[in-house]
C-alpha positions as protocol buffer text, in pm:
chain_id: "A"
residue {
  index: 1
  type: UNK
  ca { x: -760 y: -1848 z: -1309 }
}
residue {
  index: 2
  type: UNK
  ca { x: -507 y: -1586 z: -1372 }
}
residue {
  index: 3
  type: UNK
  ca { x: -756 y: -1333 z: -1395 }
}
residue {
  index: 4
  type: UNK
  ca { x: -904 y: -1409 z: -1046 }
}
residue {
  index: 5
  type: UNK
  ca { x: -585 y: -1441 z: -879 }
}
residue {
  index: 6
  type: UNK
  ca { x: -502 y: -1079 z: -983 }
}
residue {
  index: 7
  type: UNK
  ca { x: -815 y: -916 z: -915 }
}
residue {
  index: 8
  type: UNK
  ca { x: -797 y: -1140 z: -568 }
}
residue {
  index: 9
  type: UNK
  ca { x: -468 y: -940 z: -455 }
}
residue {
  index: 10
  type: UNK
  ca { x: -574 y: -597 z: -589 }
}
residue {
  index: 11
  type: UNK
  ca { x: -830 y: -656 z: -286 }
}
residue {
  index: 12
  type: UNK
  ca { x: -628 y: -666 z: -60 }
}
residue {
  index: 13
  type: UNK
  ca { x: 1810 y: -1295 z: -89 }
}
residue {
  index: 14
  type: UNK
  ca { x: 1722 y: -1161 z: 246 }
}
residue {
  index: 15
  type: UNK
  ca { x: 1958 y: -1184 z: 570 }
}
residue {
  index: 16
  type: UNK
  ca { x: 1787 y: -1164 z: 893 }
}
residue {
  index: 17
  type: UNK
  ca { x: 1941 y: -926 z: 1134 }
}
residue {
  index: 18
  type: UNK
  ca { x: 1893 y: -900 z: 1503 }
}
residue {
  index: 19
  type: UNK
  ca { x: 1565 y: -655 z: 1572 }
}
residue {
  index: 20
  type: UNK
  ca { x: 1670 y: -255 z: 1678 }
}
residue {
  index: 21
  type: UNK
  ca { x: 1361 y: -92 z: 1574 }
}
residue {
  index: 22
  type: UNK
  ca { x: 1452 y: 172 z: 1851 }
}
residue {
  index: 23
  type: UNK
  ca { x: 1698 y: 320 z: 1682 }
}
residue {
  index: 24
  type: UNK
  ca { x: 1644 y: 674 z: 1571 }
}
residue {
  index: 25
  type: UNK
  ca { x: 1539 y: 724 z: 1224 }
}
residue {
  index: 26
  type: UNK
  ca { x: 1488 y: 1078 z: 1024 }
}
residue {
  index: 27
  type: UNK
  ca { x: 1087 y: 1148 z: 872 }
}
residue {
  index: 28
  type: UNK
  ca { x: 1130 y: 1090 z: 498 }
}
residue {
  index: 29
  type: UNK
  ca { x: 1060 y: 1421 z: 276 }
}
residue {
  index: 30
  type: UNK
  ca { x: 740 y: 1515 z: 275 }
}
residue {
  index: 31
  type: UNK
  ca { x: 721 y: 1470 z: -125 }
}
residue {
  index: 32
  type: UNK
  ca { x: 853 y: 1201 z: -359 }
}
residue {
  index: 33
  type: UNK
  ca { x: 763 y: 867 z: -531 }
}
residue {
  index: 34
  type: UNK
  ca { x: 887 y: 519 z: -581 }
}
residue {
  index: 35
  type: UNK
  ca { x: 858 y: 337 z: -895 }
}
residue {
  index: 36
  type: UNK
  ca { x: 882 y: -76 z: -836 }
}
residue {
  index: 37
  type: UNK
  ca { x: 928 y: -354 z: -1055 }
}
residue {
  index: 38
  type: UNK
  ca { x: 589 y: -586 z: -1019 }
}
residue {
  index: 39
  type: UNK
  ca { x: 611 y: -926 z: -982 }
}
residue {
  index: 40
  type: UNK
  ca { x: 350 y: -1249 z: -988 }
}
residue {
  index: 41
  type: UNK
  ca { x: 362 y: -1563 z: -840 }
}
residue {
  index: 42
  type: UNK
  ca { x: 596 y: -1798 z: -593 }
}
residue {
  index: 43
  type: UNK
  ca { x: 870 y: -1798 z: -870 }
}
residue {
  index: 44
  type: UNK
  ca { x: 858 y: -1390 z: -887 }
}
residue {
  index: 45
  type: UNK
  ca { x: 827 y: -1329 z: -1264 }
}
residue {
  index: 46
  type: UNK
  ca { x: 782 y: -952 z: -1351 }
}
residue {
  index: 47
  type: UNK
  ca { x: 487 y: -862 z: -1496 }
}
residue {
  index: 48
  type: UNK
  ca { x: 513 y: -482 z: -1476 }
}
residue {
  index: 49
  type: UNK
  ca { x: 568 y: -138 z: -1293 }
}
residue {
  index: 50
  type: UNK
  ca { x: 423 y: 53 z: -1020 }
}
residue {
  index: 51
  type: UNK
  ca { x: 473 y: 422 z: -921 }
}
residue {
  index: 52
  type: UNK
  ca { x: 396 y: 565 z: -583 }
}
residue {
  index: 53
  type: UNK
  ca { x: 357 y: 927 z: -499 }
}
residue {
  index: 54
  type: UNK
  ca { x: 330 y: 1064 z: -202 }
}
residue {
  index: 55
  type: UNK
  ca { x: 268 y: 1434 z: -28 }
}
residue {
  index: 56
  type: UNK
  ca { x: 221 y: 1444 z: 368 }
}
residue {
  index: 57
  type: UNK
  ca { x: 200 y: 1794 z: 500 }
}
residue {
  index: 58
  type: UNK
  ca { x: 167 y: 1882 z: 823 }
}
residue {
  index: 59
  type: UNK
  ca { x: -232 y: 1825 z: 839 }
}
residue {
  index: 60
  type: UNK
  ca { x: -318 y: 1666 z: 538 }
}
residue {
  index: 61
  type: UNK
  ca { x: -161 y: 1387 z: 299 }
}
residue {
  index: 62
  type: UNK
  ca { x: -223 y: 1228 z: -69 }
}
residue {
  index: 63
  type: UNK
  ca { x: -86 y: 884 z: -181 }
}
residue {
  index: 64
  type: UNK
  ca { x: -140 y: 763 z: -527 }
}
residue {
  index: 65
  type: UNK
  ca { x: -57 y: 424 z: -666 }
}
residue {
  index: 66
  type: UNK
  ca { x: -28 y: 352 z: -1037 }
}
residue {
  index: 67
  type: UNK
  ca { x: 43 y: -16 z: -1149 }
}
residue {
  index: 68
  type: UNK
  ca { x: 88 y: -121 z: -1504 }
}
residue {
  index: 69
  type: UNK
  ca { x: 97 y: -480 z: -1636 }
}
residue {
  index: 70
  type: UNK
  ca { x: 244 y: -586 z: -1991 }
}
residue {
  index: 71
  type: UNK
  ca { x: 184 y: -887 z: -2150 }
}
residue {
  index: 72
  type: UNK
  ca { x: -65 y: -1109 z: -2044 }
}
residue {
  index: 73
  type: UNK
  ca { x: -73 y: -973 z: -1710 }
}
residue {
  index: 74
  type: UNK
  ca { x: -211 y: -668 z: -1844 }
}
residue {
  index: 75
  type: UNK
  ca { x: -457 y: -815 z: -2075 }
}
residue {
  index: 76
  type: UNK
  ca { x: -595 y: -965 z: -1760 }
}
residue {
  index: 77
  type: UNK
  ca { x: -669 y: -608 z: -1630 }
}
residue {
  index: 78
  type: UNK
  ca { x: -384 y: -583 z: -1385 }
}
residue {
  index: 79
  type: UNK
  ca { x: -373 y: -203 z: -1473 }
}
residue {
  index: 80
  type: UNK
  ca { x: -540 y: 45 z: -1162 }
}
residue {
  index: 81
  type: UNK
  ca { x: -510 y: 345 z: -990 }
}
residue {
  index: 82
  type: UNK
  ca { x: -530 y: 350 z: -577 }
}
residue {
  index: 83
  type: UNK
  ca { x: -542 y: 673 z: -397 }
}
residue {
  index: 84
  type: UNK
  ca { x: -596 y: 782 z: -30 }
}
residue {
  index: 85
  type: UNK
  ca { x: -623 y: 1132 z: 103 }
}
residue {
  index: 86
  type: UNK
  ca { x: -701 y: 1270 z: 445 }
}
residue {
  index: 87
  type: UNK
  ca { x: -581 y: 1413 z: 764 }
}
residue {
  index: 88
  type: UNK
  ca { x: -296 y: 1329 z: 966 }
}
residue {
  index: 89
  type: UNK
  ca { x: -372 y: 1396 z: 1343 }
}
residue {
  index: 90
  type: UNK
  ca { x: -195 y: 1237 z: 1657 }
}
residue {
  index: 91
  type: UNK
  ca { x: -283 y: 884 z: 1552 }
}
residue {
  index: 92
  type: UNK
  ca { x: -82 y: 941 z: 1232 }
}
residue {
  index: 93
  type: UNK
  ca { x: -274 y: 913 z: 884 }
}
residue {
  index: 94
  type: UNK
  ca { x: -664 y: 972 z: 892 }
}
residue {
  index: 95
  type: UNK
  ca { x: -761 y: 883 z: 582 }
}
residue {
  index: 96
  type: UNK
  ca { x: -1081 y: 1012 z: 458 }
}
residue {
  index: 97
  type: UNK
  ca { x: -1158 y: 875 z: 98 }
}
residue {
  index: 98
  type: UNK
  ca { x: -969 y: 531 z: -44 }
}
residue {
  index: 99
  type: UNK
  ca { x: -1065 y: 507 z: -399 }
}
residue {
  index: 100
  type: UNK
  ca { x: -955 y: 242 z: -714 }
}
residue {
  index: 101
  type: UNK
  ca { x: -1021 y: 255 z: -1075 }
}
residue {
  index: 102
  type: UNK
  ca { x: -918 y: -36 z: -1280 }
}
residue {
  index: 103
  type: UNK
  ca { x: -950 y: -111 z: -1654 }
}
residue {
  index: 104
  type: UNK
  ca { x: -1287 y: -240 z: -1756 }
}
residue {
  index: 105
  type: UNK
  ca { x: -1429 y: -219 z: -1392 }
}
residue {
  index: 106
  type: UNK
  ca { x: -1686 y: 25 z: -1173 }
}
residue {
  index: 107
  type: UNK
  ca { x: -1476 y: 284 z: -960 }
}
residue {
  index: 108
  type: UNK
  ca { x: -1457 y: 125 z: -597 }
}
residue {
  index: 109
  type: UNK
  ca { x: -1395 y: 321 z: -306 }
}
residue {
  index: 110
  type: UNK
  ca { x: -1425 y: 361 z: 117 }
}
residue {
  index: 111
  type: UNK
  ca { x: -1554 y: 661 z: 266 }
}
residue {
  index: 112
  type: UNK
  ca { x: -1433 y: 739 z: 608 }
}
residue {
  index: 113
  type: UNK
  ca { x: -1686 y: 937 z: 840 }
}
residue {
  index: 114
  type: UNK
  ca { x: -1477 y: 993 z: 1170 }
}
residue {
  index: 115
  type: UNK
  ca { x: -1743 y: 1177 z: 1362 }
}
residue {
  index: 116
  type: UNK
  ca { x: -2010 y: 855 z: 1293 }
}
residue {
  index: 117
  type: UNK
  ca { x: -1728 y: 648 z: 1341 }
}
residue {
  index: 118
  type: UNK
  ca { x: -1821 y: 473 z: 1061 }
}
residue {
  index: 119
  type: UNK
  ca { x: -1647 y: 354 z: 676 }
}
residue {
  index: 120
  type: UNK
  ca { x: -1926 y: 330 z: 348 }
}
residue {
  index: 121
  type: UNK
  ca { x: -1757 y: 91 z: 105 }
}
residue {
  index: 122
  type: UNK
  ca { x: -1928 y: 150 z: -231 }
}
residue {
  index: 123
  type: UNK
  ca { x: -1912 y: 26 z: -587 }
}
residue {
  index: 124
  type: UNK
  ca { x: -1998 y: 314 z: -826 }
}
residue {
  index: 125
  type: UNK
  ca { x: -2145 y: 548 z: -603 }
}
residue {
  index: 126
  type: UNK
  ca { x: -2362 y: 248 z: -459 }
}
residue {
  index: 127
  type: UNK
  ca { x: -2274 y: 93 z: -85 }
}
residue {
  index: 128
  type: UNK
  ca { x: -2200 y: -218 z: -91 }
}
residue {
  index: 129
  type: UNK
  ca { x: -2105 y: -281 z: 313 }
}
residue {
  index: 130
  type: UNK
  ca { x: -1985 y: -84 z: 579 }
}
residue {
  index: 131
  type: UNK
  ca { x: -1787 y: -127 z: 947 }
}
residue {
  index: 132
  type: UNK
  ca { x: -1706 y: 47 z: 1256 }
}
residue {
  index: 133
  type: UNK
  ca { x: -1366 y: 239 z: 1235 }
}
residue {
  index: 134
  type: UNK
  ca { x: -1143 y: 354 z: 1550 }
}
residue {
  index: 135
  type: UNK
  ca { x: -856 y: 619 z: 1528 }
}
residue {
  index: 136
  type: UNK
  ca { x: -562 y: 480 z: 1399 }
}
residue {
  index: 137
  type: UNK
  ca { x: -761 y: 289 z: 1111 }
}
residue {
  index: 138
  type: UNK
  ca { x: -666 y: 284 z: 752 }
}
residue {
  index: 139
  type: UNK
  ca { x: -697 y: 182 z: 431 }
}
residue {
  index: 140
  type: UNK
  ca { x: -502 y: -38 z: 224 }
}
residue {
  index: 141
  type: UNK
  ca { x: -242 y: 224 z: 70 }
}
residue {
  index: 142
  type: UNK
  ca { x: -226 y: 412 z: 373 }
}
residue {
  index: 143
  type: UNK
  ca { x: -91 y: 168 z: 607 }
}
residue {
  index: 144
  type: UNK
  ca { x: 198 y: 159 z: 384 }
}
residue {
  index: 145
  type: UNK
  ca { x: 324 y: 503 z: 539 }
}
residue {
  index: 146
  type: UNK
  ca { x: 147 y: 417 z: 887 }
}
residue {
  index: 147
  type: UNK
  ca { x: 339 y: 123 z: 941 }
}
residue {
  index: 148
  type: UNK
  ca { x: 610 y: 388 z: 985 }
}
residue {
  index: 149
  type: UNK
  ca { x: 435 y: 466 z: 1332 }
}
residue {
  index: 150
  type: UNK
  ca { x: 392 y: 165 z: 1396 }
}
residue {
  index: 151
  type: UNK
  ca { x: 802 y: 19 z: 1363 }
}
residue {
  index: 152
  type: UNK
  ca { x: 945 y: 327 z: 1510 }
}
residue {
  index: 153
  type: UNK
  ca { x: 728 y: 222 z: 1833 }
}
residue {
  index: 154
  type: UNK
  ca { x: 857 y: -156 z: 1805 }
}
residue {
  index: 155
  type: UNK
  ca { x: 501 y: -291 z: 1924 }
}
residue {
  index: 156
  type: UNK
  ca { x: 254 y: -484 z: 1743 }
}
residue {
  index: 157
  type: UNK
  ca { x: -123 y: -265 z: 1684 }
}
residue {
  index: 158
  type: UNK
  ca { x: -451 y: -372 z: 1583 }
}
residue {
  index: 159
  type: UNK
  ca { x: -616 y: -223 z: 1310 }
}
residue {
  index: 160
  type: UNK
  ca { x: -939 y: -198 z: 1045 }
}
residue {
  index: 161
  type: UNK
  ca { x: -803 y: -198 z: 707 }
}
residue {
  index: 162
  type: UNK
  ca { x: -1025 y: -78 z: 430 }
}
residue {
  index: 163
  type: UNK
  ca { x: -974 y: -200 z: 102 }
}
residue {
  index: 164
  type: UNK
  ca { x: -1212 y: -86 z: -200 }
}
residue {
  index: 165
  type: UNK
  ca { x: -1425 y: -424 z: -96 }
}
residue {
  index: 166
  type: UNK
  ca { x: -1443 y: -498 z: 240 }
}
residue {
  index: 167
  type: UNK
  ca { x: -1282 y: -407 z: 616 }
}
residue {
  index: 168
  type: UNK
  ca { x: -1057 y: -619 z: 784 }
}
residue {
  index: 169
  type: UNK
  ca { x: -963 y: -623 z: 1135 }
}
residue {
  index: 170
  type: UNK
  ca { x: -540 y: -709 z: 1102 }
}
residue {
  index: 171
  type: UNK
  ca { x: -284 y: -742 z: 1286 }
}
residue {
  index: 172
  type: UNK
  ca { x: 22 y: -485 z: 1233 }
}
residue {
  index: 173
  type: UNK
  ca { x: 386 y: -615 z: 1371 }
}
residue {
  index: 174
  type: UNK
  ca { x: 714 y: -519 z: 1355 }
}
residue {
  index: 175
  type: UNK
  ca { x: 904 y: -904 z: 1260 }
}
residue {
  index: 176
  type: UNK
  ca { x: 1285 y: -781 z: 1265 }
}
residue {
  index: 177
  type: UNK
  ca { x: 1508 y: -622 z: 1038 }
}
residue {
  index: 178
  type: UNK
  ca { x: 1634 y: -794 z: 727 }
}
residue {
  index: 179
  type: UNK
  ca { x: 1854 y: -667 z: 435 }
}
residue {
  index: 180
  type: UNK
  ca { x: 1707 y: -705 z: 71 }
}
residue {
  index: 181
  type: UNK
  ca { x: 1864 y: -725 z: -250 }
}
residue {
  index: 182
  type: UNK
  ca { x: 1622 y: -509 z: -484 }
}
residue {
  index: 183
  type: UNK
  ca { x: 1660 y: -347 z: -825 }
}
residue {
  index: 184
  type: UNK
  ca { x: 1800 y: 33 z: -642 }
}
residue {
  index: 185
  type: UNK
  ca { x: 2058 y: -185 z: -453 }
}
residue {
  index: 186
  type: UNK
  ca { x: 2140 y: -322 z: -68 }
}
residue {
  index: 187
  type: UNK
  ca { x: 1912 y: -172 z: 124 }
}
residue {
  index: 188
  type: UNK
  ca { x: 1840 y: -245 z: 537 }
}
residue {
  index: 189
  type: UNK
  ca { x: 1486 y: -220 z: 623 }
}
residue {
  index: 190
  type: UNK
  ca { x: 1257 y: -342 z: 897 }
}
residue {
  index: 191
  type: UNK
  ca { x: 968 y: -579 z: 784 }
}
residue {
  index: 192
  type: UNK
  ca { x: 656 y: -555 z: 872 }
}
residue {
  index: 193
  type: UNK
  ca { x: 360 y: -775 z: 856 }
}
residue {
  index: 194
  type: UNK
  ca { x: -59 y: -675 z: 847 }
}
residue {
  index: 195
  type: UNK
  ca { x: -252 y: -990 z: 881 }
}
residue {
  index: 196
  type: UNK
  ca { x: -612 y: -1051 z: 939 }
}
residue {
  index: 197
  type: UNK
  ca { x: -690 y: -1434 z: 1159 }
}
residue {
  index: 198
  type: UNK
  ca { x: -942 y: -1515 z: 846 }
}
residue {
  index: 199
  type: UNK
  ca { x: -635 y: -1501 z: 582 }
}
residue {
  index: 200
  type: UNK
  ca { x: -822 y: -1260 z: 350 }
}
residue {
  index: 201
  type: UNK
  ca { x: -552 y: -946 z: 433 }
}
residue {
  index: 202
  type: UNK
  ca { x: -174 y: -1045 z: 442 }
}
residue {
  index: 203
  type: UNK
  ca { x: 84 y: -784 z: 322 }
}
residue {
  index: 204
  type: UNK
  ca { x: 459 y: -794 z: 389 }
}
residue {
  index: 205
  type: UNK
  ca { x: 582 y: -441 z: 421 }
}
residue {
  index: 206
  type: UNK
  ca { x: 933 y: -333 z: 411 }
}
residue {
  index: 207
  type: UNK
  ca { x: 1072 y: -50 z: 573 }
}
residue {
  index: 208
  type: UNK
  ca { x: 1387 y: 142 z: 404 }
}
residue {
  index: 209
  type: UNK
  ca { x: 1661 y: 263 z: 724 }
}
residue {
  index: 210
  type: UNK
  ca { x: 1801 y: 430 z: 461 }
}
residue {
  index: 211
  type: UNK
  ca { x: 1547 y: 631 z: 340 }
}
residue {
  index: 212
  type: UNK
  ca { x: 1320 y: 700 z: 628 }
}
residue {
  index: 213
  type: UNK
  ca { x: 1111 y: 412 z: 652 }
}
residue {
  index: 214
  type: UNK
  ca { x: 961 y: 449 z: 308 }
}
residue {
  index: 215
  type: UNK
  ca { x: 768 y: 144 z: 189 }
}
residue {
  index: 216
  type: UNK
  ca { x: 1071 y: -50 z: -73 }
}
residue {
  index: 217
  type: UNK
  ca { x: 909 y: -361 z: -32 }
}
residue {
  index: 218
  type: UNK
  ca { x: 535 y: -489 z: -69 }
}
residue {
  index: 219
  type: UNK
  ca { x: 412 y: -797 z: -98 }
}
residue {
  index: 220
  type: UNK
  ca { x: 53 y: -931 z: -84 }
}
residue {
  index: 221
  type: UNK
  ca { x: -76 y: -1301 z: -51 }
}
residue {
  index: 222
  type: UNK
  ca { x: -428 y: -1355 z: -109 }
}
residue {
  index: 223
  type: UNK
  ca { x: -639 y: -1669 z: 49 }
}
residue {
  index: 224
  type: UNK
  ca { x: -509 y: -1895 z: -173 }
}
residue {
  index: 225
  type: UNK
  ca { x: -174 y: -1886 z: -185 }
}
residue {
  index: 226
  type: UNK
  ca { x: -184 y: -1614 z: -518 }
}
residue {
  index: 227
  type: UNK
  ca { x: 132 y: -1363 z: -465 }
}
residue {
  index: 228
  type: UNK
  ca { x: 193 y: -990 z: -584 }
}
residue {
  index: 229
  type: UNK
  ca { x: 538 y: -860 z: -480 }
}
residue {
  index: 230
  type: UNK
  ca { x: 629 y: -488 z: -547 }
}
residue {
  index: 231
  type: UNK
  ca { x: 1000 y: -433 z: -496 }
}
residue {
  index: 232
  type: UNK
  ca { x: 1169 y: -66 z: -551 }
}
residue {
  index: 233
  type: UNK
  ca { x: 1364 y: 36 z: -867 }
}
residue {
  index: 234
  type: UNK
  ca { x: 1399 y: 405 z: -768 }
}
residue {
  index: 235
  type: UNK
  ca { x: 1348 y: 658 z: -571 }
}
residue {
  index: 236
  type: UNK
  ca { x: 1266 y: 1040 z: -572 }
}
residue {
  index: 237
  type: UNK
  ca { x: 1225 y: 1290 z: -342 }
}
residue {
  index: 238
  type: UNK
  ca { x: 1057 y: 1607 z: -363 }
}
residue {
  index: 239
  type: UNK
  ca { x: 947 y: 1848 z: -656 }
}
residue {
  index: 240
  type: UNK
  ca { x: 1134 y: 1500 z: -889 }
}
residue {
  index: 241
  type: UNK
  ca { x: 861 y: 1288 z: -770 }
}
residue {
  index: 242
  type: UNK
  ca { x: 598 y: 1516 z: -889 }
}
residue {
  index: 243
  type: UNK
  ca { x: 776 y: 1517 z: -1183 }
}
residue {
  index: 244
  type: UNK
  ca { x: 752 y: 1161 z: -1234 }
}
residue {
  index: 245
  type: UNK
  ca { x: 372 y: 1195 z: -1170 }
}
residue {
  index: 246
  type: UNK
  ca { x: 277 y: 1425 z: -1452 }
}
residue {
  index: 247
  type: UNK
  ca { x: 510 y: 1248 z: -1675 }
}
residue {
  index: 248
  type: UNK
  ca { x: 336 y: 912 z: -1601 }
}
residue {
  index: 249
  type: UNK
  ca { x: -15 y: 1071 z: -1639 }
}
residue {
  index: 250
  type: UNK
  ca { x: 121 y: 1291 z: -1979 }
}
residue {
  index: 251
  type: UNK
  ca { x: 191 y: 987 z: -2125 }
}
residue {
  index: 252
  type: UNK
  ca { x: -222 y: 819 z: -2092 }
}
residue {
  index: 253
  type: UNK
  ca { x: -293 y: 1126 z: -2294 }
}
């Protein structure tokens, strides 16, 4: 049960303050990462740590996303590697390639062809399905950083989302603003929401005021009911986060 409930949401102390989306907010270096404290299930227990890197130029971007389970969490294979890289253009993020490698699994990944119009989601090297994309579009670890678009223009957007499975057509609002209590501190953010009407995409996203709308806050719900919340511990910005990322990958070696 455990083990499908995990593999189910790889797929896809709060106040409530009054919503001023409007308000001006400064872009967020272009280079950092995030690391987050992982938790499972209604009642929240940790089960790990995530780090989240991120470089957005001026024309093209690279997120990666590294989550780590201990105990039995991890012997479940909660332990995978997201990343998304592509172009940004006047729609924000293109992405181009969405791939994920987990423990014990075939690499999955989407393949964005812009000029078709078109996303290949394949299973090693093999497609599996694929669905008509529009600009704006993403995948699952991009909208993380589009949803930054998306709150600063306090209106709700449709999109595709591509995980490493399937594409769902969501729903992206902006729900208010709403200060959290996570492991770096107080911090005021504006929440978002991405939502598909079947129930197989719903992921809470939380905006940081403070820090330029970076992601702080994720949390995914799958159909049936199974919860993965992601909640910041730190943050880094610039030549730090890189840092962080050849540390992380120094120490698989």
């Amino acid at each position: 049960m455990l083990r499908r409930a995990l593999a189910g949401l790889l797929l896809i102390g709060v106040a409530v303050l009054p919503l001023q989306v409007g308000a001006a907010t400064a872009e967020p270096p272009a280079t950092g990462s995030i690391g987050f404290d992982v938790h499972y299930g209604e009642r929240g227990f940790k089960v790990g740590e995530a780090l989240h890197q991120w470089h957005i130029g001026e024309t093209r971007y690279e997120l990666r996303l590294n989550l780590e389970a201990s105990g039995l969490a991890g012997l479940f294979g909660l332990q995978y590697e997201q990343r998304s890289t592509g172009a940004i253009d006047r729609h924000g993020l293109r992405p181009e390639r969405f791939s994920v490698e987990q423990r014990g699994r075939k690499p999955e990944s989407a393949h964005f062809d812009w000029i078709a119009g078109r996303v290949s989601i394949r299973r090693d090297g093999t497609e599996r399905r694929s669905g008509e994309i529009r600009p704006g579009d993403q995948d699952l670890l991009s909208l993380w950083h589009q949803a930054r678009r998306v709150a600063r223009s306090g209106k709700s957007a449709t999109v595709a989302v591509a995980t490493s499975k399937s594409l769902k057509q969501a729903t992206l609002e902006v729900l208010g603003e709403e200060v959290l209590e996570l492991p770096i501190g107080r911090v005021a953010a504006v929440r978002m929401r991405a939502y598909a009407a079947d129930g197989g995409l719903d992921i809470g996203i939380w905006l940081s005021r403070e820090h330029g709308l970076l992601p702080v806050r994720i949390r995914i719900e799958d159909e049936k009911g199974a919860v993965l919340d992601q909640r910041a511990a730190r943050i880094e910005f610039g030549p730090a986060g890189e840092a962080a990322r050849a540390n992380k990958n120094s120490n698989k070696n």
